[in-house]
PDB file of C-alpha atoms in Angstrom:
ATOM      1  CA  MET A  11      82.328  87.722  94.958  1.00 96.00           C
ATOM      2  CA  ASN A  12      79.836  88.335  91.808  1.00 98.00           C
ATOM      3  CA  ILE A  13      80.471  86.636  88.561  1.00 97.00           C
ATOM      4  CA  THR A  14      77.858  86.011  85.768  1.00 98.00           C
ATOM      5  CA  PHE A  15      79.664  83.258  84.298  1.00 97.00           C
ATOM      6  CA  SER A  16      78.466  80.475  80.772  1.00 96.00           C
ATOM      7  CA  LEU A  17      79.712  76.382  81.640  1.00 93.00           C
ATOM      8  CA  GLU A  18      81.973  76.361  79.749  1.00 96.00           C
ATOM      9  CA  GLU A  19      83.697  78.548  82.375  1.00 97.00           C
ATOM     10  CA  ILE A  20      83.666  76.804  85.577  1.00 96.00           C
ATOM     11  CA  ASN A  21      86.483  75.154  86.518  1.00 97.00           C
ATOM     12  CA  GLU A  22      87.337  78.781  85.495  1.00 98.00           C
ATOM     13  CA  VAL A  23      84.253  80.257  88.277  1.00 98.00           C
ATOM     14  CA  ALA A  24      85.567  77.329  90.421  1.00 98.00           C
ATOM     15  CA  GLN A  25      89.210  78.168  91.600  1.00 98.00           C
ATOM     16  CA  LYS A  26      87.943  81.889  92.095  1.00 98.00           C
ATOM     17  CA  ILE A  27      85.964  80.911  94.434  1.00 98.00           C
ATOM     18  CA  LEU A  28      88.713  79.216  96.204  1.00 97.00           C
ATOM     19  CA  GLU A  29      90.966  82.494  95.528  1.00 97.00           C
ATOM     20  CA  GLN A  30      88.612  84.161  97.638  1.00 97.00           C
ATOM     21  CA  ASN A  31      89.255  81.529 100.716  1.00 97.00           C
ATOM     22  CA  PRO A  32      85.667  80.693 101.424  1.00 98.00           C
ATOM     23  CA  ASN A  33      84.548  78.893 104.763  1.00 98.00           C
ATOM     24  CA  LYS A  34      85.118  75.121 104.418  1.00 98.00           C
ATOM     25  CA  VAL A  35      81.094  74.472 104.613  1.00 98.00           C
ATOM     26  CA  MET A  36      79.681  76.251 102.233  1.00 98.00           C
ATOM     27  CA  LEU A  37      76.244  76.301 101.370  1.00 98.00           C
ATOM     28  CA  PHE A  38      74.419  75.885  97.438  1.00 98.00           C
ATOM     29  CA  HIS A  39      71.410  77.994  97.210  1.00 98.00           C
ATOM     30  CA  GLY A  40      69.285  77.796  93.615  1.00 97.00           C
ATOM     31  CA  GLU A  41      66.709  76.486  91.913  1.00 95.00           C
ATOM     32  CA  MET A  42      66.557  72.380  90.590  1.00 92.00           C
ATOM     33  CA  GLY A  43      68.951  72.633  87.385  1.00 91.00           C
ATOM     34  CA  VAL A  44      71.013  75.820  87.917  1.00 95.00           C
ATOM     35  CA  GLY A  45      73.737  73.999  88.123  1.00 94.00           C
ATOM     36  CA  LYS A  46      74.748  73.537  92.208  1.00 95.00           C
ATOM     37  CA  THR A  47      75.705  69.808  91.383  1.00 94.00           C
ATOM     38  CA  THR A  48      77.803  70.809  88.443  1.00 95.00           C
ATOM     39  CA  LEU A  49      79.688  74.440  90.559  1.00 97.00           C
ATOM     40  CA  ILE A  50      80.654  71.854  92.913  1.00 97.00           C
ATOM     41  CA  LYS A  51      82.412  69.119  90.875  1.00 96.00           C
ATOM     42  CA  ALA A  52      84.398  71.275  89.175  1.00 97.00           C
ATOM     43  CA  LEU A  53      85.370  72.696  92.738  1.00 97.00           C
ATOM     44  CA  ALA A  54      85.471  69.284  94.214  1.00 96.00           C
ATOM     45  CA  LYS A  55      88.229  68.490  90.974  1.00 96.00           C
ATOM     46  CA  GLN A  56      90.455  72.249  91.540  1.00 96.00           C
ATOM     47  CA  LEU A  57      90.598  70.568  95.567  1.00 96.00           C
ATOM     48  CA  GLY A  58      92.277  67.896  93.508  1.00 95.00           C
ATOM     49  CA  ILE A  59      89.929  65.040  93.501  1.00 95.00           C
ATOM     50  CA  THR A  60      90.706  62.573  90.345  1.00 91.00           C
ATOM     51  CA  GLU A  61      87.146  60.186  91.486  1.00 88.00           C
ATOM     52  CA  THR A  62      84.409  60.594  89.547  1.00 85.00           C
ATOM     53  CA  THR A  63      82.451  62.424  91.440  1.00 86.00           C
ATOM     54  CA  SER A  64      78.380  62.378  92.053  1.00 83.00           C
ATOM     55  CA  SER A  65      74.786  64.256  93.931  1.00 82.00           C
ATOM     56  CA  PRO A  66      73.945  62.635  96.349  1.00 82.00           C
ATOM     57  CA  THR A  67      70.664  63.158  95.754  1.00 72.00           C
ATOM     58  CA  PHE A  68      69.437  59.138  97.445  1.00 70.00           C
ATOM     59  CA  SER A  69      73.046  58.287  99.545  1.00 79.00           C
ATOM     60  CA  LEU A  70      71.925  62.043 101.034  1.00 88.00           C
ATOM     61  CA  VAL A  71      76.587  62.267 101.101  1.00 93.00           C
ATOM     62  CA  ASN A  72      79.135  61.741  99.360  1.00 94.00           C
ATOM     63  CA  GLU A  73      82.477  61.445 100.830  1.00 95.00           C
ATOM     64  CA  TYR A  74      86.386  61.839  98.763  1.00 96.00           C
ATOM     65  CA  GLN A  75      89.699  62.089  99.111  1.00 95.00           C
ATOM     66  CA  THR A  76      91.372  65.201  97.571  1.00 93.00           C
ATOM     67  CA  THR A  77      94.948  63.232  96.274  1.00 91.00           C
ATOM     68  CA  ASP A  78      96.590  64.302  99.701  1.00 91.00           C
ATOM     69  CA  ASN A  79      93.675  62.404 101.448  1.00 93.00           C
ATOM     70  CA  GLN A  80      91.557  65.084 102.806  1.00 95.00           C
ATOM     71  CA  PRO A  81      87.767  63.963 102.992  1.00 97.00           C
ATOM     72  CA  VAL A  82      85.240  66.630 101.166  1.00 97.00           C
ATOM     73  CA  TYR A  83      82.194  66.478 101.995  1.00 97.00           C
ATOM     74  CA  HIS A  84      79.481  66.614  99.528  1.00 96.00           C
ATOM     75  CA  PHE A  85      75.361  66.802 101.187  1.00 96.00           C
ATOM     76  CA  ASP A  86      72.498  66.346  99.230  1.00 94.00           C
ATOM     77  CA  PHE A  87      69.399  67.844 101.487  1.00 95.00           C
ATOM     78  CA  TYR A  88      66.745  67.780  99.091  1.00 94.00           C
ATOM     79  CA  ARG A  89      64.700  64.000  99.577  1.00 91.00           C
ATOM     80  CA  LEU A  90      64.344  65.271 103.565  1.00 93.00           C
ATOM     81  CA  ASN A  91      61.140  65.114 105.316  1.00 93.00           C
ATOM     82  CA  LYS A  92      62.922  67.048 108.969  1.00 95.00           C
ATOM     83  CA  GLU A  93      66.281  68.152 109.897  1.00 95.00           C
ATOM     84  CA  MET A  94      66.230  65.068 112.805  1.00 95.00           C
ATOM     85  CA  GLU A  95      66.525  62.552 109.557  1.00 94.00           C
ATOM     86  CA  ALA A  96      70.723  65.145 109.229  1.00 94.00           C
ATOM     87  CA  MET A  97      70.750  64.123 112.524  1.00 94.00           C
ATOM     88  CA  ASP A  98      70.754  60.619 112.968  1.00 93.00           C
ATOM     89  CA  MET A  99      73.151  60.322 109.874  1.00 90.00           C
ATOM     90  CA  GLY A 100      75.181  62.302 112.394  1.00 94.00           C
ATOM     91  CA  ALA A 101      76.004  64.876 109.937  1.00 95.00           C
ATOM     92  CA  ASP A 102      76.123  68.060 112.512  1.00 93.00           C
ATOM     93  CA  GLU A 103      79.990  65.500 113.120  1.00 95.00           C
ATOM     94  CA  TYR A 104      80.257  66.271 109.425  1.00 96.00           C
ATOM     95  CA  LEU A 105      79.905  70.008 109.883  1.00 97.00           C
ATOM     96  CA  PHE A 106      82.549  70.793 112.669  1.00 96.00           C
ATOM     97  CA  SER A 107      84.454  68.022 111.377  1.00 96.00           C
ATOM     98  CA  GLY A 108      86.992  71.091 109.775  1.00 96.00           C
ATOM     99  CA  ASN A 109      87.168  68.822 106.127  1.00 97.00           C
ATOM    100  CA  TRP A 110      84.974  71.140 102.742  1.00 98.00           C
ATOM    101  CA  CYS A 111      81.223  70.243 103.135  1.00 98.00           C
ATOM    102  CA  PHE A 112      79.143  71.507  99.890  1.00 98.00           C
ATOM    103  CA  ILE A 113      75.728  71.228 100.578  1.00 97.00           C
ATOM    104  CA  GLU A 114      73.259  71.609  98.564  1.00 96.00           C
ATOM    105  CA  TRP A 115      69.406  72.356  99.788  1.00 95.00           C
ATOM    106  CA  ALA A 116      70.681  73.528 102.878  1.00 96.00           C
ATOM    107  CA  ASP A 117      67.123  75.001 104.117  1.00 96.00           C
ATOM    108  CA  LYS A 118      65.688  71.590 105.237  1.00 96.00           C
ATOM    109  CA  ILE A 119      68.859  71.775 108.317  1.00 96.00           C
ATOM    110  CA  PRO A 120      68.402  75.651 109.269  1.00 96.00           C
ATOM    111  CA  ASN A 121      69.416  73.920 113.495  1.00 96.00           C
ATOM    112  CA  LEU A 122      72.395  72.503 111.687  1.00 96.00           C
ATOM    113  CA  ILE A 123      74.622  75.168 110.262  1.00 97.00           C
ATOM    114  CA  PRO A 124      78.106  76.356 111.951  1.00 97.00           C
ATOM    115  CA  ASP A 125      78.148  79.947 112.005  1.00 96.00           C
ATOM    116  CA  LEU A 126      81.077  79.772 110.253  1.00 97.00           C
ATOM    117  CA  HIS A 127      79.745  78.935 106.590  1.00 98.00           C
ATOM    118  CA  SER A 128      79.652  80.935 102.934  1.00 98.00           C
ATOM    119  CA  VAL A 129      76.630  80.900 100.532  1.00 98.00           C
ATOM    120  CA  ILE A 130      76.679  80.398  97.102  1.00 98.00           C
ATOM    121  CA  SER A 131      73.699  81.648  95.291  1.00 98.00           C
ATOM    122  CA  LEU A 132      73.277  80.154  91.603  1.00 98.00           C
ATOM    123  CA  GLU A 133      70.494  81.636  89.257  1.00 98.00           C
ATOM    124  CA  LEU A 134      69.997  80.956  85.615  1.00 96.00           C
ATOM    125  CA  LEU A 135      69.502  83.605  83.438  1.00 97.00           C
ATOM    126  CA  ALA A 136      67.406  83.960  79.706  1.00 96.00           C
ATOM    127  CA  ASP A 137      70.793  83.563  78.127  1.00 96.00           C
ATOM    128  CA  GLY A 138      72.115  80.242  80.264  1.00 94.00           C
ATOM    129  CA  LYS A 139      74.685  82.139  81.945  1.00 97.00           C
ATOM    130  CA  ARG A 140      74.424  81.595  85.724  1.00 97.00           C
ATOM    131  CA  SER A 141      75.234  84.354  87.627  1.00 98.00           C
ATOM    132  CA  LEU A 142      76.518  83.551  91.294  1.00 98.00           C
ATOM    133  CA  SER A 143      77.002  85.118  94.329  1.00 98.00           C
ATOM    134  CA  LEU A 144      79.197  84.005  96.989  1.00 98.00           C
ATOM    135  CA  SER A 145      78.948  85.817 100.535  1.00 96.00           C
TER     136      SER A 145
END
């Protein structure tokens, strides 16, 4: 799936992503400020999360519950220095739990990523819109 969108359309884009039946472990690639966290917030909303969501930059992982009590995990590994730090926090247990796992800066933990995963790549365009590809 490839799509170009404005931030005003992000909820519709999140719905379209979920309609593609992606793998539950989703890697988000893109430069800082491109909108990875904003898109994850929209995906969380589409999955039925009603609580406020935020970037787990300092905690590394935030856990949310959908309205039917299913956990959703949001990771931000930007601050990691070594992959072992993710192992120490039990990231592998989250990633192989069968629950939704949205991962920013997954390149910091290449050996922990399950084989079955989806990748969302975001790019900021000159006109302020975003280009998204899902694979």
